[in-house]
Amino acid sequence: MSPEEFRRHGHAAIDWIADYWASLDDLPVRAQVAPGDVRRRLPASAPEQAEPFDALLADLDRVVVPGLTHWQHPRFFAYFPANSSPAAILGDLLSSGIGAQGMIWATSPAVTEVEQVVLDWFAEALGLPDGFRSDSAGGGVIQDTASTATFTALLSALHRASGGVARVDGVGSEQWRVYGSTQAHSSLVKAAMMAGLGARAVRTVAVDPTTQAIDVAALRGAVVEDVESGLRPVMVHLAAGSTSTGAMDDVAAVAEAVREWDVWLHVDAAWAGVAAVCPEHRDFLAGVESADSFVTNPHKWLLTTFDCSTFWVRDRAALTGALSILPEYLRNAATESGEVVDYRDWHPQLGRRFRAIKLWAVLRTYGLEGLRAHIRSGIALAEHVAALVASDDRFEMVTEPSLSLVVFRLRAGDEQTLAAMEAVNASGEAYLSHTTVEGRAAIRLAVGSWRTTEADVDRTWRALQEAAAAEA
Amino acid sequence: MSPEEFRRHGHAAIDWIADYWASLDDLPVRAQVAPGDVRRRLPASAPEQAEPFDALLADLDRVVVPGLTHWQHPRFFAYFPANSSPAAILGDLLSSGIGAQGMIWATSPAVTEVEQVVLDWFAEALGLPDGFRSDSAGGGVIQDTASTATFTALLSALHRASGGVARVDGVGSEQWRVYGSTQAHSSLVKAAMMAGLGARAVRTVAVDPTTQAIDVAALRGAVVEDVESGLRPVMVHLAAGSTSTGAMDDVAAVAEAVREWDVWLHVDAAWAGVAAVCPEHRDFLAGVESADSFVTNPHKWLLTTFDCSTFWVRDRAALTGALSILPEYLRNAATESGEVVDYRDWHPQLGRRFRAIKLWAVLRTYGLEGLRAHIRSGIALAEHVAALVASDDRFEMVTEPSLSLVVFRLRAGDEQTLAAMEAVNASGEAYLSHTTVEGRAAIRLAVGSWRTTEADVDRTWRALQEAAAAEA
Ligand SMILES: Cc1ncc(COP(=O)(O)O)c(C=O)c1O
Ligand SMILES: Cc1ncc(COP(=O)(O)O)c(C=O)c1O
C-alpha cells in the first residue's frame, strides 16, 4: 500500500466508522446470529494474492456487522459500557502510526514520559492521593485491563509480604490468604489462580444484604481467625463499585479494621472510579489514601477505547520487585542511572505500544469539564430510569441506584424478570444484562454511552413494559 | 466531536501518519533526549476546557517526535522489529471504531469467530499441525505478547501436571521444574515468577557454543537428575529463534529426549515463527507437531502493528482449565451449549477488543505471496550484511546469520565493538543493539521493516566502518 493509497483507504476507514455509528440507531443491538454463522461466511484459507483494501470494508458490512452486538449502540445498557469515542480512536490511531515500542524508557522515551504525565494528570483529576504520583515513591501505569491490574496488585502484595522471597522461591507452602466480598469481581479468584495460590486462597466475606457492601466486622473476624490458625493474610480486595449492583465497600473502615496486619489494600474501582472526576461523586473513595493500589478503567465509562486500565501503586518498588528481570540486551545507561522508569517491570508483558496517547487525547479533547458533563449525564439518566421503575407497580428496585447503574426486577418473580429481559434483548430494541442479588434474579441497566439520550432510555423502558405485560 | 469533525480530524490524523513516515528518513533513528526532557515540555495538569484536536497533533510534532526512537525508521535494526503497516493500522482503527468487547462469544459473536478463522488461516499458512486448528481439540488465540503466551503455556502445563489441583489448591510445596536454555527469553523466568513457582524453578540448560541451540543431552540429563531427586518437570521451553542470536533449538530432538515424561513442550518462536510463511524457511519447525503450544508474533516481523501475538495449544482444555471462571452475569445459553469458545478463558484478561481485524487485514491486503516476499527480502538483506561483514577484515561474524538477523563484532575486542555501535546509535544514522555471546560482546542487526532497502543497509554499514576506523 503506497502512501497515497494509505491516505485514500485511511480516509475511507474513517468514513466507514462515521457511517457505522450513524447507522447504529437502526440496527438491532444484539447480534442476530447463531454459533458458526459468521465463520461459515468466510473462506477456508488466507488468500494467496493481495486483495484490495475495499474488500475488507465490504466484508465488515457483509459478514461482521450482522455478527456484532453493538457496544457503541445508544441502547446498549448491558454489563458495563466499553465506550469508544472519536478522540480516543484517533489517539490510538496515532499510536499505531508511530509504532513505537516502549518496553523500557530507552527504547522510546516519549512513550514512558507521556504516560507518566498523563497518569499524574488523571490521578489529580480523580482526587487521588499524592502518594500515587510519579514524583513520589509510587506511580501509575496503564494496564490493559483491570484483571491484569488486580493480578499485578496481588503479585506486589506477595512480594512485600514474603520479603522478596516469592520471586525467587515461589509462593511455596505458606498459607497465603486473600480477602474479598461475595461481590468481588471474578478477576480476584482468577488472579489467585494465576499467581499460584489457587482459588481456595480467596476467603469470601459476607456483605450487608441491603447495600451489598463488604461486612467490615466479618472481614476483621475472618482475618483474626486466619491469623490465629497460622494463615498469612496478604491482600484485601475492595470493590468500589461492584459488578453486580455497583456496591461500594467502605475503604476507610476496611483500612482501619485491618490496620494491625501488613495486608495490601487493593481498591478495584474498574467501573465507578472514573466518576471521581466529579468532586460531588467522589465520596465513595474516602479512605483511598490508605490503599496500596487502585485501578479504574477509562475504557469502561470514560470514553477511552478499549483497552486502557489506569493503575496506581503507593510503593512502586513492590511492583517492580515482583516483576523485574534484566537481560543483557536491555541493559542501558538510563536504566542504570535510576533516573527513569522502565514500564516492562510494571506489568506481565514485555513489549508495549504507546498506550498513553488515547487517554491523553481524551483528557485534552473533552477537557475535565467535558468529562464531568459526560459522567453527570449518565448519572442523571440512571436517576430517570429509577423514577420510571418507581412509577410502575409491576417493577421494583433491588438496590439503590449506584451512579449510572440501576438494578431492578419484576415483582412477579425471577422467571418473569429474566423472560422480560430476554424478550427485550431478542427484539434488538435494547440490550440489558442480568444478575442475582440475595438469591433472586435482577435486571441491570448501566448507562454510559455518550450517544445515549433520554429518548433511548424511554424507548427501552417502553420495551420492558411491553415485555412485562406479556409476562403478566 | 461531531461526526463531521471526526471525519475531518480523522483524515488529518491519517495524513499526519503518512507525513510522519515520509519524514523518517531524515530523522535521527534514536531519540535525542535526556530523562525528563519530554515531561518538562508538558503542562502539570489536565486542561479544564476542551482543546481543539489539532493541538494534540501539534504537540506530537513539538514534544513527542523528538522524544521517540523511531521503530518504523528504515534504519532501525535494533532488538527485533515491531513493524507497523498501513493495512494493520487501518484494521486496528476499524476495531476501535466498532468498539466491540469480545470477552465471551455471546458479547459479540463476530469478534470470536473471525479470530478463530484468522488463526486457522494463519496456522495453515505457517504449516502448523492440524492439532492446533479450532476444529480439533486445540485452537488458537491472539495474545497481546509472547510473554503472556509463555505465561499461559506454563499455567496450562501446571494445570495438566497437577491433574487440575493447582487451580484450586495452588502450586503448593511441590517442586515444579521448568527448563529452558541459557538463551531462553527472559519472559520464561518472569512467567515462573508470576505463576508462583519463583525464578529458582527454572533450570537453565547449556547450549552448543557454536549454534547456541539447547544441548539436548544436557536437557535430558537435567530432567533425569531432577526426577530422581523427586522434583516434578512441568514444562520445557524451546527457543525457535533466540533473542540474542536467533538460535534454533531442535524441537524434534527435544520432544524425543523428554518423551517418557509428561512435560509440556512450549515453542517460543516469537520472532522467527512468521518466517514459516515461506515453505523454504520452515525447517526449523521440524517436530512442532509434538509441541503442546506454539507462539509467534506477527507484531514483530509480519507487518502487524503491536500488539498481536498468535498462540496455539493442542489441548485447549488444559488452557481453559487453568483460567476459566464463570460468574453469574456471564452465564448464557451459547456458553452452556458448548458450541462456542469464550476467549476470556484463554488469557489473563477478561475484556478484549476485536483483536483479529488487524491480522485479517494484513493477510488479505498483502496476501500470502506479499508476506512471503516481505520475509524473503529481509533474509536477503541480512545475507547482504553478512557478505559486508565478511568483506571487511576488521569485523567478524559471531554466529551464522539466522533468517534476517546478523550477529557480528569487531575483532579488536568488546570495548571497541560496543563503542562502534554506540557511535552509530548516537549519530542517529542507524540504530543497533548489542548482546553477549559466549562471554563476548556482539552487535545485532535485525532487518525487518518493509521500508528498509539495500541502500539503508549500505549506509548503516558505512557508518559502522567509520566508527570502526575511529576505534582503531
Ligand atoms: C524469543 C522471544 N520470545 C519472547 C519475546 C517477548 O516478546 P513480547 O514483547 O511479545 O512479550 C521476545 C522479544 O523480543 C523474543 O525475542
Ligand atoms: C468491578 C470490576 N472489576 C474488574 C472488572 C474486569 O475488567 P477488565 O475487563 O478490565 O479486566 C470488571 C468488569 O466488568 C468490574 O466490573
XYZ file of C-alpha atoms in Angstrom, chain B:
472
model
C -16.550 15.899 18.424
C -19.372 15.771 15.891
C -19.405 13.155 13.106
C -18.261 15.835 10.686
C -15.412 16.856 12.968
C -14.483 13.201 13.415
C -14.177 12.833 9.648
C -12.104 15.975 9.372
C -9.758 15.200 12.266
C -9.632 11.564 11.252
C -8.416 12.478 7.807
C -5.881 14.815 9.429
C -4.631 12.008 11.687
C -4.202 9.691 8.692
C -2.327 12.417 6.875
C -0.175 13.073 9.954
C 0.897 9.429 9.904
C 1.659 9.435 6.187
C 3.704 12.608 6.630
C 5.483 11.180 9.677
C 6.546 8.122 7.706
C 7.686 10.275 4.807
C 9.831 12.325 7.197
C 11.509 9.363 8.889
C 14.434 9.046 6.542
C 15.628 12.486 7.598
C 15.182 11.975 11.343
C 17.798 10.537 13.684
C 16.676 6.980 14.488
C 17.360 7.256 18.193
C 15.633 9.834 20.367
C 17.838 12.785 21.159
C 16.524 13.477 24.658
C 17.683 13.097 28.241
C 15.495 11.808 31.078
C 12.787 14.342 31.897
C 13.035 16.335 28.663
C 9.652 15.217 27.332
C 7.885 15.584 30.632
C 9.176 19.121 31.161
C 7.534 20.237 27.935
C 4.065 19.233 29.118
C 1.726 21.104 31.468
C 1.390 19.976 35.086
C -2.345 19.280 34.937
C -5.034 18.155 32.543
C -6.909 21.018 30.873
C -10.255 22.040 32.345
C -11.649 23.112 28.999
C -11.742 21.171 25.789
C -8.875 21.796 23.386
C -9.064 21.514 19.618
C -7.805 18.154 18.337
C -5.206 19.968 16.262
C -3.462 20.944 19.498
C -2.670 17.277 20.068
C -1.240 16.912 16.574
C 0.887 19.999 17.143
C 2.238 18.540 20.393
C 3.100 15.312 18.647
C 5.430 17.324 16.449
C 6.682 19.623 19.197
C 7.035 17.241 22.139
C 6.634 13.628 21.110
C 8.566 13.171 17.871
C 11.867 14.459 19.288
C 11.418 12.045 22.194
C 10.855 8.991 20.027
C 13.214 6.325 18.930
C 11.634 5.625 15.567
C 10.809 1.933 15.345
C 9.343 2.430 11.856
C 12.526 4.050 10.566
C 14.104 2.207 7.629
C 17.397 2.086 9.505
C 16.025 0.731 12.776
C 17.878 -2.577 13.189
C 17.854 -2.967 16.992
C 16.177 -5.687 19.099
C 13.639 -7.284 16.802
C 11.463 -5.126 14.580
C 7.954 -4.122 15.651
C 6.547 -3.448 12.241
C 3.541 -1.318 11.769
C 1.963 -1.311 8.316
C -0.806 0.530 6.509
C -3.154 -2.466 6.431
C -2.688 -3.318 10.097
C -3.128 0.274 11.203
C -6.378 0.591 9.320
C -7.537 -2.815 10.511
C -6.990 -1.818 14.106
C -8.598 1.564 13.509
C -11.736 -0.266 12.400
C -11.581 -2.367 15.567
C -11.528 0.819 17.642
C -14.460 2.231 15.716
C -16.539 -0.902 16.100
C -15.656 -0.861 19.783
C -16.988 -4.350 20.462
C -15.877 -6.194 23.586
C -15.481 -9.900 22.942
C -14.904 -11.325 26.415
C -17.246 -14.175 25.571
C -18.769 -15.336 22.305
C -22.171 -14.004 23.319
C -20.993 -10.424 23.874
C -20.248 -10.039 20.162
C -20.004 -13.301 18.207
C -18.066 -11.951 15.215
C -15.156 -10.973 17.468
C -14.610 -14.600 18.410
C -15.420 -16.275 15.116
C -13.276 -14.007 12.944
C -10.391 -14.629 15.334
C -10.861 -18.392 15.101
C -10.949 -18.264 11.317
C -7.926 -15.986 11.047
C -5.909 -18.169 13.422
C -6.831 -21.250 11.386
C -5.766 -19.448 8.213
C -2.514 -18.409 9.776
C -1.746 -21.855 11.225
C -2.196 -23.310 7.763
C -0.038 -20.576 6.200
C 2.784 -21.415 8.627
C 2.456 -25.152 8.041
C 1.490 -25.823 11.653
C -0.104 -29.173 12.521
C -3.860 -29.687 12.285
C -3.941 -30.294 16.026
C -3.718 -26.533 16.526
C -6.815 -25.798 14.453
C -10.079 -24.700 16.004
C -11.858 -27.799 14.689
C -9.509 -30.058 16.682
C -9.094 -30.426 20.442
C -6.743 -27.431 20.304
C -7.036 -23.949 18.919
C -5.509 -20.535 18.556
C -5.953 -17.193 20.255
C -4.377 -13.788 19.883
C -2.403 -12.898 22.994
C -1.088 -9.399 23.495
C 2.519 -10.508 23.725
C 4.700 -13.585 23.646
C 5.373 -13.048 27.347
C 1.696 -13.594 28.063
C 1.670 -16.613 25.748
C 4.560 -18.219 27.610
C 2.914 -17.445 30.931
C -0.377 -19.029 29.890
C 1.512 -22.025 28.479
C 3.055 -22.512 31.895
C -0.322 -22.211 33.626
C -1.732 -24.814 31.236
C 1.213 -27.104 31.904
C 0.698 -26.790 35.660
C -2.985 -27.483 35.255
C -2.322 -30.669 33.343
C 0.552 -31.856 35.509
C -1.369 -31.261 38.724
C -4.464 -33.005 37.430
C -6.428 -29.808 37.931
C -5.362 -29.425 41.554
C -3.326 -26.241 41.016
C -6.312 -24.063 40.131
C -7.912 -24.866 43.474
C -5.040 -25.502 45.858
C -2.255 -23.566 44.177
C 1.201 -24.746 43.241
C 1.941 -25.616 46.857
C 5.145 -27.151 48.011
C 5.516 -29.452 45.018
C 8.964 -28.948 43.495
C 7.944 -27.977 39.969
C 10.683 -27.584 37.400
C 10.747 -25.631 34.168
C 13.522 -25.993 31.604
C 14.972 -23.628 29.065
C 18.383 -22.964 27.636
C 20.702 -20.176 28.717
C 19.340 -18.423 25.629
C 15.645 -18.740 26.541
C 13.880 -15.419 26.580
C 13.656 -13.695 29.967
C 9.872 -13.971 29.800
C 10.320 -17.604 30.870
C 11.740 -16.623 34.247
C 9.124 -13.890 34.540
C 6.410 -16.465 33.854
C 7.762 -18.718 36.601
C 7.815 -15.771 38.997
C 4.256 -14.758 38.134
C 2.934 -18.318 38.340
C 4.152 -18.609 41.918
C 6.992 -21.029 41.192
C 9.742 -18.475 41.624
C 12.760 -17.878 39.423
C 14.533 -20.810 41.047
C 12.134 -23.256 39.430
C 13.710 -22.541 36.047
C 16.606 -24.846 35.367
C 18.918 -23.334 32.819
C 20.394 -25.774 30.350
C 23.656 -25.264 28.479
C 23.792 -24.577 24.739
C 26.101 -25.696 21.999
C 28.787 -22.979 21.924
C 28.636 -22.684 18.141
C 24.943 -22.852 17.327
C 23.728 -21.513 20.670
C 20.951 -24.130 20.477
C 19.974 -26.110 23.560
C 22.182 -29.088 24.336
C 19.625 -31.862 24.103
C 21.681 -34.401 26.030
C 22.220 -31.892 28.818
C 18.483 -31.217 28.906
C 17.734 -34.906 29.204
C 20.369 -35.264 31.888
C 18.853 -32.420 33.861
C 15.371 -33.909 33.669
C 16.602 -37.358 34.713
C 18.525 -35.894 37.615
C 15.542 -33.850 38.767
C 13.108 -36.728 38.517
C 15.474 -38.858 40.547
C 15.626 -36.141 43.200
C 11.839 -36.089 43.398
C 11.332 -32.857 41.514
C 8.456 -32.501 39.032
C 9.350 -31.440 35.467
C 6.377 -29.481 34.141
C 7.445 -27.590 31.016
C 10.283 -27.333 28.542
C 10.659 -24.005 26.764
C 12.190 -24.182 23.312
C 13.646 -21.155 21.591
C 12.855 -21.302 17.910
C 14.851 -18.213 17.158
C 16.520 -16.962 20.332
C 16.541 -13.257 21.101
C 20.301 -12.959 21.254
C 21.410 -14.730 18.082
C 18.323 -16.312 16.518
C 19.472 -19.760 17.649
C 17.111 -22.608 16.862
C 16.532 -25.322 19.435
C 15.883 -28.688 17.812
C 12.197 -29.265 18.526
C 12.089 -32.838 17.221
C 15.164 -33.900 19.177
C 13.913 -32.337 22.395
C 10.483 -33.925 22.004
C 12.161 -37.297 21.573
C 14.520 -36.746 24.514
C 11.799 -35.984 27.054
C 9.115 -38.237 25.644
C 8.904 -40.520 28.660
C 7.844 -37.735 30.988
C 4.617 -35.851 30.617
C 6.185 -32.418 30.229
C 4.559 -29.591 28.300
C 6.586 -28.515 25.269
C 6.259 -24.805 24.564
C 7.841 -23.477 21.403
C 8.714 -19.792 21.595
C 9.098 -18.631 18.020
C 8.158 -15.055 18.879
C 10.340 -13.521 16.220
C 11.285 -16.317 13.794
C 7.993 -18.184 13.574
C 6.417 -15.932 10.984
C 9.203 -16.829 8.530
C 7.403 -20.155 8.152
C 5.007 -18.481 5.717
C 7.815 -19.340 3.277
C 7.958 -23.125 2.805
C 11.724 -22.934 2.243
C 12.216 -21.315 5.679
C 10.176 -23.786 7.665
C 12.779 -26.402 8.522
C 13.481 -25.014 11.947
C 9.970 -26.007 12.990
C 10.508 -29.709 12.316
C 8.973 -31.586 15.224
C 6.429 -28.900 16.053
C 3.656 -31.494 15.831
C 4.967 -32.752 19.191
C 4.669 -29.326 20.779
C 1.887 -28.593 23.228
C 1.927 -24.904 22.458
C 3.461 -22.522 19.973
C 3.734 -18.759 19.837
C 4.858 -16.332 17.153
C 4.433 -12.573 16.974
C 3.042 -11.054 13.791
C 3.738 -7.804 15.660
C 7.430 -8.335 15.265
C 8.351 -9.110 11.676
C 4.998 -9.646 9.972
C 3.658 -6.141 9.464
C 1.014 -6.362 12.171
C 1.045 -3.323 14.370
C 1.797 -4.055 18.028
C 0.196 -5.899 19.811
C -0.579 -9.214 18.144
C 0.940 -12.466 19.357
C -0.558 -15.634 17.882
C -0.662 -18.572 20.248
C -1.868 -22.125 19.690
C -2.379 -25.059 22.029
C -3.001 -28.692 21.218
C -5.255 -29.221 24.227
C -7.437 -26.230 24.823
C -8.989 -27.911 27.851
C -5.695 -27.507 29.714
C -5.636 -23.792 28.937
C -9.238 -23.073 29.813
C -8.983 -25.411 32.792
C -6.268 -23.183 34.187
C -8.057 -19.905 33.503
C -11.825 -20.309 33.473
C -14.190 -18.791 35.983
C -17.897 -18.295 35.394
C -19.644 -15.544 37.294
C -23.416 -15.332 37.102
C -23.530 -12.242 34.910
C -21.682 -14.032 32.113
C -23.869 -17.133 32.067
C -25.597 -17.558 28.738
C -27.155 -20.201 26.534
C -24.383 -20.251 23.906
C -21.683 -20.932 26.506
C -23.775 -23.600 28.160
C -24.413 -25.337 24.849
C -20.661 -25.906 24.499
C -20.902 -24.855 20.861
C -18.798 -21.724 21.216
C -15.453 -20.637 22.524
C -15.220 -17.908 25.187
C -11.834 -16.299 24.750
C -11.736 -14.745 28.218
C -10.808 -18.255 29.392
C -7.783 -18.273 27.086
C -5.855 -15.370 28.629
C -5.378 -13.404 31.846
C -7.629 -10.520 30.805
C -11.386 -10.528 30.928
C -12.337 -7.808 28.459
C -10.879 -7.876 24.968
C -11.124 -5.700 21.875
C -11.697 -7.078 18.374
C -8.121 -8.329 18.194
C -8.298 -10.179 14.884
C -9.152 -7.405 12.448
C -5.611 -6.167 12.039
C -4.158 -9.590 11.284
C -7.100 -10.312 8.981
C -6.347 -7.034 7.183
C -2.664 -7.935 6.854
C -3.319 -11.433 5.486
C -5.801 -10.112 2.936
C -4.192 -6.860 1.909
C -0.749 -8.333 1.277
C -1.824 -11.900 0.550
C 0.434 -14.806 1.448
C 2.553 -14.024 -1.596
C 3.111 -10.482 -0.444
C 4.050 -11.664 3.029
C 6.487 -14.208 1.636
C 8.092 -11.512 -0.473
C 8.463 -9.364 2.638
C 10.147 -12.165 4.626
C 12.409 -13.079 1.714
C 13.535 -9.509 1.292
C 14.523 -9.317 4.976
C 16.510 -12.513 4.695
C 18.216 -11.359 1.501
C 19.229 -8.092 3.133
C 20.662 -9.989 6.099
C 22.710 -12.106 3.688
C 23.936 -8.873 2.181
C 25.004 -7.686 5.647
C 26.805 -10.966 6.250
C 28.679 -10.502 2.979
C 29.687 -6.996 4.016
C 30.985 -8.311 7.339
C 32.989 -10.979 5.512
C 34.447 -8.354 3.191
C 35.993 -6.242 5.942
C 38.845 -7.685 7.972
C 38.119 -5.539 10.973
C 34.817 -7.374 11.504
C 33.874 -10.976 12.063
C 30.675 -12.947 12.311
C 29.846 -14.291 15.775
C 27.221 -16.838 14.723
C 25.804 -17.923 11.401
C 23.128 -15.494 10.198
C 19.700 -16.655 11.319
C 16.961 -15.632 8.913
C 17.108 -11.819 8.954
C 19.383 -11.477 11.999
C 23.134 -10.966 11.745
C 25.412 -11.024 14.797
C 28.966 -9.778 14.410
C 31.731 -7.908 16.197
C 34.935 -6.010 15.790
C 37.933 -8.260 16.020
C 39.583 -5.526 18.087
C 37.572 -6.509 21.155
C 34.489 -5.959 23.283
C 35.135 -2.369 24.141
C 35.688 -1.412 20.527
C 32.637 -3.363 19.428
C 30.353 -1.594 21.888
C 31.937 1.786 21.234
C 31.433 1.459 17.481
C 27.800 0.520 17.968
C 27.239 3.381 20.371
C 28.843 5.820 17.929
C 26.434 4.765 15.180
C 23.453 4.915 17.533
C 24.469 8.326 18.873
C 24.852 9.707 15.365
C 21.204 8.904 14.671
C 22.204 7.383 11.353
C 21.007 3.890 12.294
C 20.041 2.022 15.430
C 21.513 -1.304 16.508
C 21.527 -3.288 19.712
C 24.065 -5.446 21.484
C 24.275 -8.838 23.080
C 26.802 -11.142 24.708
C 27.724 -14.448 23.098
C 29.938 -16.887 24.989
C 31.005 -14.041 27.209
C 31.940 -11.624 24.454
C 30.146 -8.515 23.237
C 28.458 -8.549 19.845
C 26.350 -6.301 17.661
C 22.943 -7.471 16.470
C 21.497 -6.216 13.211
C 17.930 -7.417 12.660
C 16.354 -6.498 9.335
C 12.587 -6.427 9.239
C 10.962 -3.184 8.185
C 9.110 -3.145 4.869
C 10.725 0.226 4.227
C 14.337 -0.934 4.552
C 16.254 -1.007 1.259
C 19.736 -2.174 0.340
C 20.751 1.483 0.355
C 19.733 1.688 4.030
C 21.846 -1.321 4.858
C 24.819 0.073 2.940
C 24.511 3.423 4.650
C 24.452 1.718 8.037
C 27.449 -0.345 7.098
C 29.437 2.759 6.085
C 28.598 4.331 9.441
C 29.862 1.203 11.185
C 33.044 1.210 9.130
C 33.702 4.832 10.047
C 33.105 4.060 13.691
C 35.433 1.066 13.453
C 38.127 3.253 11.901
C 37.760 5.725 14.762
C 38.237 2.855 17.213
C 41.349 1.521 15.505
